[in-house]
């Protein structure tokens, strides 16, 4: 009647895993916040839907302690540092053969330009307990959660015109009280995210004069360059930094990735039969995207030298 | 540990559970390296019948009702499973 050979499903695993991380962190005396995923759905900020992974945020000084604690429980570091990314590393990816979902432990969240530890403290100060799998789990409150979700969407669509951001805007408008919108603006100031959140705050009806500029202009410039990077530019940059003799290996890796990486991107378990099909699809998409990326990068180079 | 008579069964406080309707996935928060257990069919019915108020005979009765059988037919199996979940640290009786 109890079958440990039955596969745990993602819709079961994600809430259970949030309780596991919260408990592991509490045992270690660390603070950890559940972000995105089922918490956002419970808060009415996104449609309830199965998540392929889970995200938590930890104070940067506690990152290695928490990761070590989770590794001691059988988790292993995943794709960190093996693939090209335009964003600097902001999370540690963890995998387990016993769980069907990956875990991203964030030590900062891109778009908050203030010191990552200070940002965590601000988000923690407003945290709430949400019930997942029958257990109270510390999570960003709706105000912090909206900021995190908006920055996540703005990273992909910096001008704020994506369907996902429009949906968040509409849900936040319906969910947040006027006081909470004011708290969101205060949070944006405290975490230096006014400029990065600007399109979203404007969509929420916040007057431009209340939003203000970024305090850290250099960090804002870096954010703008990163979020406007095109398609496969990350891989081109990786090639530019790689000795030519290692290009064949890098190209092969770019096209096929490792089993763990494919798992993270697709939620297909390592070793399963679907990997070959996913790899072939990725090769097709990669080759199709090359001309567009080369054109866009040439445009950027001309703009930069002009 | 009492497994019969008037012992009232409850889920242990340090257990997380997701009930999807067709089955229940249960994680023991005091043994985080142990993967969740999946309860299906009668196992899930027994888990749901344990509500912190039912004593052993009521748990047996609730499970029997949900499967449309006589309590006597399943009593031994239910008692054995309650004992097994108790040994695994997922249930407690008092």
Short mmCIF file of C-alpha atoms in Angstrom, two decimals:
data_model
loop_
_atom_site.label_atom_id
_atom_site.label_comp_id
_atom_site.label_asym_id
_atom_site.label_seq_id
_atom_site.Cartn_x
_atom_site.Cartn_y
_atom_site.Cartn_z
CA UNK A 1 0.00 0.00 0.00
CA UNK A 2 3.00 2.29 0.55
CA UNK A 3 5.09 2.27 -2.58
CA UNK A 4 8.39 4.11 -2.50
CA UNK A 5 9.01 2.99 -6.10
CA UNK A 6 6.12 5.15 -7.32
CA UNK A 7 7.40 8.33 -8.92
CA UNK A 8 6.74 11.50 -7.04
CA UNK A 9 5.02 14.02 -9.32
CA UNK A 10 6.14 17.62 -9.71
CA UNK A 11 2.85 18.96 -8.35
CA UNK A 12 3.47 16.95 -5.16
CA UNK A 13 7.20 17.53 -5.04
CA UNK A 14 7.29 21.34 -5.17
CA UNK A 15 5.20 22.06 -2.04
CA UNK A 16 6.86 19.20 -0.15
CA UNK A 17 10.27 20.47 -1.13
CA UNK A 18 9.45 23.95 0.12
CA UNK A 19 8.71 22.41 3.52
CA UNK A 20 11.95 20.43 3.33
CA UNK A 21 14.06 23.52 2.60
CA UNK A 22 12.30 25.55 5.29
CA UNK A 23 12.92 22.81 7.83
CA UNK A 24 16.53 22.27 6.76
CA UNK A 25 17.18 26.01 7.03
CA UNK A 26 15.48 26.23 10.44
CA UNK A 27 17.58 23.29 11.69
CA UNK A 28 20.69 25.20 10.60
CA UNK A 29 19.47 28.46 12.15
CA UNK A 30 19.18 30.12 8.71
CA UNK A 31 16.47 32.27 7.16
CA UNK A 32 15.09 31.26 3.79
CA UNK A 33 12.18 32.70 1.79
CA UNK A 34 9.96 30.83 -0.66
CA UNK A 35 9.56 32.85 -3.84
CA UNK A 36 7.60 32.45 -7.10
CA UNK A 37 5.85 29.14 -7.87
CA UNK A 38 3.05 27.84 -5.66
CA UNK A 39 3.46 30.66 -3.15
CA UNK A 40 2.71 33.25 -5.83
CA UNK A 41 -0.32 31.17 -6.88
CA UNK A 42 -1.59 31.02 -3.28
CA UNK A 43 -1.21 34.79 -3.07
CA UNK A 44 -3.30 35.20 -6.24
CA UNK A 45 -0.39 36.57 -8.24
CA UNK A 46 -0.34 33.86 -10.90
CA UNK A 47 -2.55 31.05 -12.13
CA UNK A 48 -2.21 27.82 -10.17
CA UNK A 49 -0.13 25.55 -12.39
CA UNK A 50 2.50 22.88 -11.81
CA UNK A 51 6.01 24.24 -11.39
CA UNK A 52 8.99 22.43 -12.87
CA UNK A 53 11.27 23.62 -10.11
CA UNK A 54 11.25 25.63 -6.96
CA UNK A 55 12.93 28.86 -5.98
CA UNK A 56 14.06 30.06 -2.61
CA UNK A 57 16.00 33.13 -1.57
CA UNK A 58 18.64 33.09 1.15
CA UNK A 59 20.91 35.77 2.61
CA UNK A 60 24.13 35.68 0.56
CA UNK A 61 26.28 34.98 3.62
CA UNK A 62 24.14 31.90 4.35
CA UNK A 63 24.20 30.48 0.84
CA UNK A 64 27.05 28.02 1.27
CA UNK A 65 25.79 26.83 4.67
CA UNK A 66 22.35 26.09 3.27
CA UNK A 67 23.73 24.40 0.16
CA UNK A 68 26.07 22.28 2.29
CA UNK A 69 23.11 21.30 4.47
CA UNK A 70 21.09 20.26 1.43
CA UNK A 71 24.04 18.39 -0.08
CA UNK A 72 24.31 16.48 3.20
CA UNK A 73 20.69 15.43 2.62
CA UNK A 74 21.55 13.92 -0.76
CA UNK A 75 21.21 16.89 -3.12
CA UNK A 76 23.98 17.73 -5.59
CA UNK A 77 24.99 20.91 -7.38
CA UNK A 78 23.52 21.01 -10.84
CA UNK A 79 24.31 23.07 -13.90
CA UNK A 80 26.12 25.96 -12.23
CA UNK A 81 28.92 27.36 -14.35
CA UNK A 82 28.75 24.82 -17.19
CA UNK A 83 26.56 26.79 -19.58
CA UNK A 84 26.70 30.31 -20.93
CA UNK A 85 24.65 32.98 -19.27
CA UNK A 86 24.41 36.70 -19.80
CA UNK A 87 23.44 37.19 -16.12
CA UNK A 88 26.08 36.72 -13.44
CA UNK A 89 25.44 33.64 -11.30
CA UNK A 90 22.64 34.45 -8.88
CA UNK A 91 21.56 31.02 -7.71
CA UNK A 92 22.83 27.54 -7.02
CA UNK A 93 20.95 24.82 -8.82
CA UNK A 94 20.48 21.58 -6.88
CA UNK A 95 19.28 18.21 -8.10
CA UNK A 96 18.43 14.91 -6.49
CA UNK A 97 17.80 11.53 -8.08
CA UNK A 98 15.00 11.00 -5.54
CA UNK A 99 13.06 14.15 -6.47
CA UNK A 100 11.59 15.01 -9.90
CA UNK A 101 12.18 18.76 -9.62
CA UNK A 102 15.25 20.95 -9.38
CA UNK A 103 15.83 23.55 -6.71
CA UNK A 104 17.23 27.04 -7.29
CA UNK A 105 18.72 28.59 -4.18
CA UNK A 106 19.05 32.30 -4.97
CA UNK A 107 21.54 34.41 -3.07
CA UNK A 108 20.28 37.53 -4.81
CA UNK A 109 17.61 38.33 -7.32
CA UNK A 110 18.65 40.25 -10.44
CA UNK A 111 17.04 43.67 -10.71
CA UNK A 112 17.37 44.58 -7.05
CA UNK A 113 20.41 46.83 -7.43
CA UNK A 114 21.12 47.35 -3.72
CA UNK A 115 23.46 45.10 -1.72
CA UNK A 116 22.06 41.57 -1.86
CA UNK A 117 22.20 41.11 1.92
CA UNK A 118 20.33 44.38 2.48
CA UNK A 119 17.72 43.33 -0.10
CA UNK A 120 17.21 40.01 1.68
CA UNK A 121 16.77 41.80 5.01
CA UNK A 122 14.14 44.11 3.50
CA UNK A 123 12.23 41.16 2.01
CA UNK A 124 12.56 39.17 5.23
CA UNK A 125 11.24 42.09 7.28
CA UNK A 126 7.98 41.81 5.36
CA UNK A 127 7.77 38.04 5.11
CA UNK A 128 4.72 35.98 5.97
CA UNK A 129 4.02 32.31 6.63
CA UNK A 130 2.16 30.47 3.88
CA UNK A 131 0.84 26.96 4.30
CA UNK A 132 2.28 24.45 1.85
CA UNK A 133 1.61 20.72 2.25
CA UNK A 134 -0.03 21.58 5.58
CA UNK A 135 3.11 23.20 6.97
CA UNK A 136 3.79 26.94 7.53
CA UNK A 137 6.67 28.09 5.32
CA UNK A 138 8.31 31.55 5.40
CA UNK A 139 7.72 33.35 2.11
CA UNK A 140 7.88 36.82 0.63
CA UNK A 141 4.67 38.65 1.42
CA UNK A 142 2.56 39.72 -1.59
CA UNK A 143 4.42 43.04 -1.85
CA UNK A 144 7.86 41.41 -1.97
CA UNK A 145 6.53 38.64 -4.17
CA UNK A 146 5.17 41.10 -6.72
CA UNK A 147 8.56 42.82 -6.89
CA UNK A 148 10.35 39.48 -7.40
CA UNK A 149 7.90 38.31 -10.08
CA UNK A 150 7.95 41.63 -11.90
CA UNK A 151 11.76 41.67 -12.01
CA UNK A 152 11.73 38.08 -13.24
CA UNK A 153 9.45 39.02 -16.15
CA UNK A 154 11.26 42.31 -16.83
CA UNK A 155 14.52 40.39 -17.18
CA UNK A 156 13.00 38.66 -20.17
CA UNK A 157 11.00 41.59 -21.49
CA UNK A 158 12.60 44.82 -20.17
CA UNK A 159 10.08 47.17 -21.78
CA UNK A 160 7.25 45.56 -19.84
CA UNK A 161 5.25 44.43 -22.85
CA UNK A 162 5.16 40.68 -22.24
CA UNK A 163 1.86 38.84 -21.66
CA UNK A 164 3.28 37.47 -18.39
CA UNK A 165 4.00 40.95 -17.06
CA UNK A 166 0.60 42.24 -18.21
CA UNK A 167 -1.05 39.35 -16.37
CA UNK A 168 0.98 40.08 -13.23
CA UNK A 169 0.07 43.74 -13.50
CA UNK A 170 -3.59 42.91 -13.73
CA UNK A 171 -3.45 40.43 -10.83
CA UNK A 172 -1.38 42.78 -8.65
CA UNK A 173 -3.80 45.61 -9.41
CA UNK A 174 -6.68 43.42 -8.22
CA UNK A 175 -4.84 41.90 -5.24
CA UNK A 176 -2.80 44.71 -3.69
CA UNK A 177 -4.49 47.41 -1.64
CA UNK A 178 -3.51 51.07 -2.09
CA UNK A 179 -1.36 50.76 1.05
CA UNK A 180 0.38 47.71 -0.40
CA UNK A 181 1.12 49.53 -3.65
CA UNK A 182 2.67 52.32 -1.56
CA UNK A 183 4.64 49.62 0.30
CA UNK A 184 5.81 48.26 -3.05
CA UNK A 185 7.14 51.69 -4.05
CA UNK A 186 8.89 51.95 -0.66
CA UNK A 187 10.36 48.49 -1.15
CA UNK A 188 11.58 49.49 -4.62
CA UNK A 189 13.34 52.52 -3.09
CA UNK A 190 14.82 50.47 -0.22
CA UNK A 191 16.20 47.83 -2.61
CA UNK A 192 17.22 50.26 -5.38
CA UNK A 193 14.78 48.69 -7.81
CA UNK A 194 12.84 51.81 -8.81
CA UNK A 195 14.46 52.11 -12.24
CA UNK A 196 14.36 48.39 -12.99
CA UNK A 197 10.71 48.12 -11.90
CA UNK A 198 9.67 51.38 -13.58
CA UNK A 199 7.60 49.89 -16.47
CA UNK A 200 5.72 47.70 -14.00
CA UNK A 201 5.14 50.47 -11.45
CA UNK A 202 3.85 52.78 -14.19
CA UNK A 203 1.48 50.03 -15.34
CA UNK A 204 0.21 49.79 -11.75
CA UNK A 205 -0.63 53.50 -11.87
CA UNK A 206 2.27 54.76 -9.72
CA UNK A 207 3.07 58.36 -10.72
CA UNK A 208 6.45 58.73 -12.45
CA UNK A 209 7.55 61.35 -9.89
CA UNK A 210 7.23 58.78 -7.07
CA UNK A 211 9.42 56.22 -8.82
CA UNK A 212 12.71 58.08 -9.15
CA UNK A 213 16.08 57.07 -10.61
CA UNK A 214 18.44 54.26 -9.60
CA UNK A 215 20.94 55.09 -6.88
CA UNK A 216 23.57 52.79 -8.42
CA UNK A 217 23.88 53.99 -12.03
CA UNK A 218 26.63 51.46 -12.84
CA UNK A 219 24.51 48.54 -11.65
CA UNK A 220 21.57 49.88 -13.65
CA UNK A 221 23.70 50.12 -16.78
CA UNK A 222 24.83 46.51 -16.29
CA UNK A 223 21.19 45.41 -15.82
CA UNK A 224 20.14 47.24 -19.00
CA UNK A 225 22.91 45.66 -21.03
CA UNK A 226 22.10 42.21 -19.73
CA UNK A 227 18.33 42.29 -20.17
CA UNK A 228 18.72 43.61 -23.72
CA UNK A 229 21.22 40.94 -24.73
CA UNK A 230 19.88 38.98 -27.67
CA UNK A 231 19.12 35.32 -28.25
CA UNK A 232 22.31 33.31 -28.24
CA UNK A 233 24.62 36.19 -27.37
CA UNK A 234 25.67 34.50 -24.16
CA UNK A 235 27.10 31.61 -26.13
CA UNK A 236 28.86 33.99 -28.54
CA UNK A 237 30.44 35.76 -25.60
CA UNK A 238 31.50 32.40 -24.21
CA UNK A 239 33.13 31.57 -27.57
CA UNK A 240 34.91 34.93 -27.59
CA UNK A 241 36.43 34.08 -24.21
CA UNK A 242 37.37 30.51 -25.18
CA UNK A 243 40.65 29.57 -26.96
CA UNK A 244 39.97 28.54 -30.57
CA UNK A 245 41.33 25.03 -30.00
CA UNK A 246 38.46 24.44 -27.54
CA UNK A 247 35.73 25.75 -29.84
CA UNK A 248 34.63 22.28 -31.08
CA UNK A 249 34.09 21.10 -27.52
CA UNK A 250 32.29 24.32 -26.59
CA UNK A 251 30.08 24.08 -29.68
CA UNK A 252 29.17 20.49 -28.85
CA UNK A 253 28.34 21.46 -25.28
CA UNK A 254 26.26 24.45 -26.47
CA UNK A 255 24.17 22.18 -28.65
CA UNK A 256 23.62 19.18 -26.41
CA UNK A 257 24.19 20.36 -22.81
CA UNK A 258 24.56 17.80 -20.06
CA UNK A 259 21.80 15.47 -18.88
CA UNK A 260 21.37 17.57 -15.74
CA UNK A 261 21.06 20.79 -17.74
CA UNK A 262 18.47 19.30 -20.06
CA UNK A 263 16.63 18.16 -16.93
CA UNK A 264 16.61 21.67 -15.53
CA UNK A 265 15.38 23.25 -18.76
CA UNK A 266 12.80 20.62 -19.64
CA UNK A 267 12.01 18.73 -16.43
CA UNK A 268 12.74 15.49 -18.29
CA UNK A 269 14.57 13.26 -15.79
CA UNK A 270 18.23 12.46 -16.53
CA UNK A 271 18.64 9.13 -18.27
CA UNK A 272 15.14 9.08 -19.72
CA UNK A 273 14.40 8.35 -23.38
CA UNK A 274 13.16 11.87 -24.11
CA UNK A 275 16.65 13.39 -23.91
CA UNK A 276 17.65 12.59 -27.49
CA UNK A 277 14.47 14.17 -28.84
CA UNK A 278 15.03 17.30 -26.73
CA UNK A 279 18.64 17.55 -27.86
CA UNK A 280 17.69 17.32 -31.53
CA UNK A 281 15.07 20.01 -31.01
CA UNK A 282 17.63 22.22 -29.26
CA UNK A 283 20.14 21.76 -32.12
CA UNK A 284 17.43 22.81 -34.59
CA UNK A 285 16.50 25.90 -32.59
CA UNK A 286 20.17 26.80 -32.04
CA UNK A 287 21.07 26.66 -35.72
CA UNK A 288 17.95 28.59 -36.68
CA UNK A 289 18.81 31.35 -34.22
CA UNK A 290 22.41 31.88 -35.34
CA UNK A 291 21.79 34.32 -38.28
CA UNK A 292 19.46 36.51 -36.19
CA UNK A 293 21.93 36.60 -33.31
CA UNK A 294 24.89 37.46 -35.56
CA UNK A 295 22.91 40.32 -37.16
CA UNK A 296 21.81 41.65 -33.77
CA UNK A 297 25.31 41.47 -32.33
CA UNK A 298 26.74 43.29 -35.36
CA UNK A 299 24.12 46.01 -34.84
CA UNK A 300 25.08 46.28 -31.18
CA UNK A 301 28.78 46.50 -32.06
CA UNK A 302 28.08 49.30 -34.60
CA UNK A 303 25.98 51.14 -32.03
CA UNK A 304 28.75 50.73 -29.44
CA UNK A 305 31.47 52.07 -31.77
CA UNK A 306 29.28 54.84 -33.25
CA UNK B 1 2.15 2.46 21.57
CA UNK B 2 -1.49 1.44 21.61
CA UNK B 3 -2.91 0.29 18.29
CA UNK B 4 -6.35 -0.81 19.33
CA UNK B 5 -9.14 0.22 21.65
CA UNK B 6 -9.78 3.91 22.26
CA UNK B 7 -6.43 5.23 21.05
CA UNK B 8 -7.02 8.33 18.95
CA UNK B 9 -4.88 8.56 15.84
CA UNK B 10 -3.41 11.74 14.42
CA UNK B 11 -0.85 12.73 11.82
CA UNK B 12 2.39 13.68 13.49
CA UNK B 13 2.97 17.43 13.61
CA UNK B 14 6.29 17.21 11.79
CA UNK B 15 4.86 15.68 8.65
CA UNK B 16 4.10 17.44 5.37
CA UNK B 17 1.49 15.91 3.09
CA UNK B 18 0.04 16.67 -0.32
CA UNK B 19 -3.31 15.05 -1.05
CA UNK B 20 -3.94 15.08 -4.79
CA UNK B 21 -7.24 13.24 -4.59
CA UNK B 22 -5.96 10.07 -6.21
CA UNK B 23 -3.12 9.64 -3.72
CA UNK B 24 -1.21 11.26 -0.86
CA UNK B 25 2.50 12.10 -0.79
CA UNK B 26 3.92 12.30 2.73
CA UNK B 27 7.26 13.70 3.88
CA UNK B 28 8.69 13.18 7.37
CA UNK B 29 10.29 16.49 8.32
CA UNK B 30 12.44 14.81 10.94
CA UNK B 31 14.08 12.57 8.29
CA UNK B 32 14.75 14.95 5.41
CA UNK B 33 17.05 12.57 3.54
CA UNK B 34 14.23 10.06 3.20
CA UNK B 35 12.13 10.70 0.08
CA UNK B 36 8.37 11.18 0.40
CA UNK B 37 6.19 8.10 0.67
CA UNK B 38 3.34 7.72 -1.78
CA UNK B 39 0.07 6.37 -0.40
CA UNK B 40 -2.48 5.07 -2.89
CA UNK B 41 -5.82 3.27 -2.66
CA UNK B 42 -6.50 1.83 0.81
CA UNK B 43 -3.31 3.41 2.18
CA UNK B 44 -4.51 6.86 1.17
CA UNK B 45 -7.97 6.09 2.60
CA UNK B 46 -6.44 5.14 5.95
CA UNK B 47 -4.33 8.30 5.95
CA UNK B 48 -7.44 10.41 5.33
CA UNK B 49 -9.47 8.52 7.95
CA UNK B 50 -6.93 9.54 10.58
CA UNK B 51 -8.22 12.97 11.57
CA UNK B 52 -7.07 13.45 15.15
CA UNK B 53 -10.51 12.56 16.52
CA UNK B 54 -11.16 8.98 15.46
CA UNK B 55 -10.14 6.08 17.67
CA UNK B 56 -9.00 2.83 16.08
CA UNK B 57 -12.46 1.29 15.59
CA UNK B 58 -13.73 4.49 13.92
CA UNK B 59 -10.74 4.59 11.60
CA UNK B 60 -11.45 0.98 10.59
CA UNK B 61 -15.13 1.81 10.13
CA UNK B 62 -14.40 4.91 8.01
CA UNK B 63 -12.10 2.94 5.71
CA UNK B 64 -14.60 0.09 5.44
CA UNK B 65 -17.34 2.53 4.49
CA UNK B 66 -15.25 4.17 1.81
CA UNK B 67 -14.68 0.77 0.17
CA UNK B 68 -18.18 -0.62 0.86
CA UNK B 69 -16.98 -3.62 2.89
CA UNK B 70 -17.53 -4.94 6.41
CA UNK B 71 -15.15 -3.56 9.03
CA UNK B 72 -14.25 -7.08 10.17
CA UNK B 73 -12.96 -7.90 6.68
CA UNK B 74 -10.29 -5.23 6.72
CA UNK B 75 -9.62 -4.68 10.41
CA UNK B 76 -6.42 -6.69 10.55
CA UNK B 77 -4.98 -4.94 7.48
CA UNK B 78 -5.90 -1.48 8.75
CA UNK B 79 -4.37 -2.19 12.17
CA UNK B 80 -1.19 -3.45 10.55
CA UNK B 81 -0.95 -0.38 8.36
CA UNK B 82 -1.58 2.01 11.26
CA UNK B 83 1.25 0.25 13.10
CA UNK B 84 3.48 0.55 10.07
CA UNK B 85 2.85 4.31 9.69
CA UNK B 86 3.40 4.71 13.40
CA UNK B 87 6.73 2.89 13.20
CA UNK B 88 7.69 5.12 10.28
CA UNK B 89 7.06 8.17 12.46
CA UNK B 90 4.17 9.47 10.38
CA UNK B 91 1.28 8.81 12.80
CA UNK B 92 0.89 8.84 16.54
CA UNK B 93 -1.80 7.51 18.86
CA UNK B 94 -2.76 8.67 22.31
#
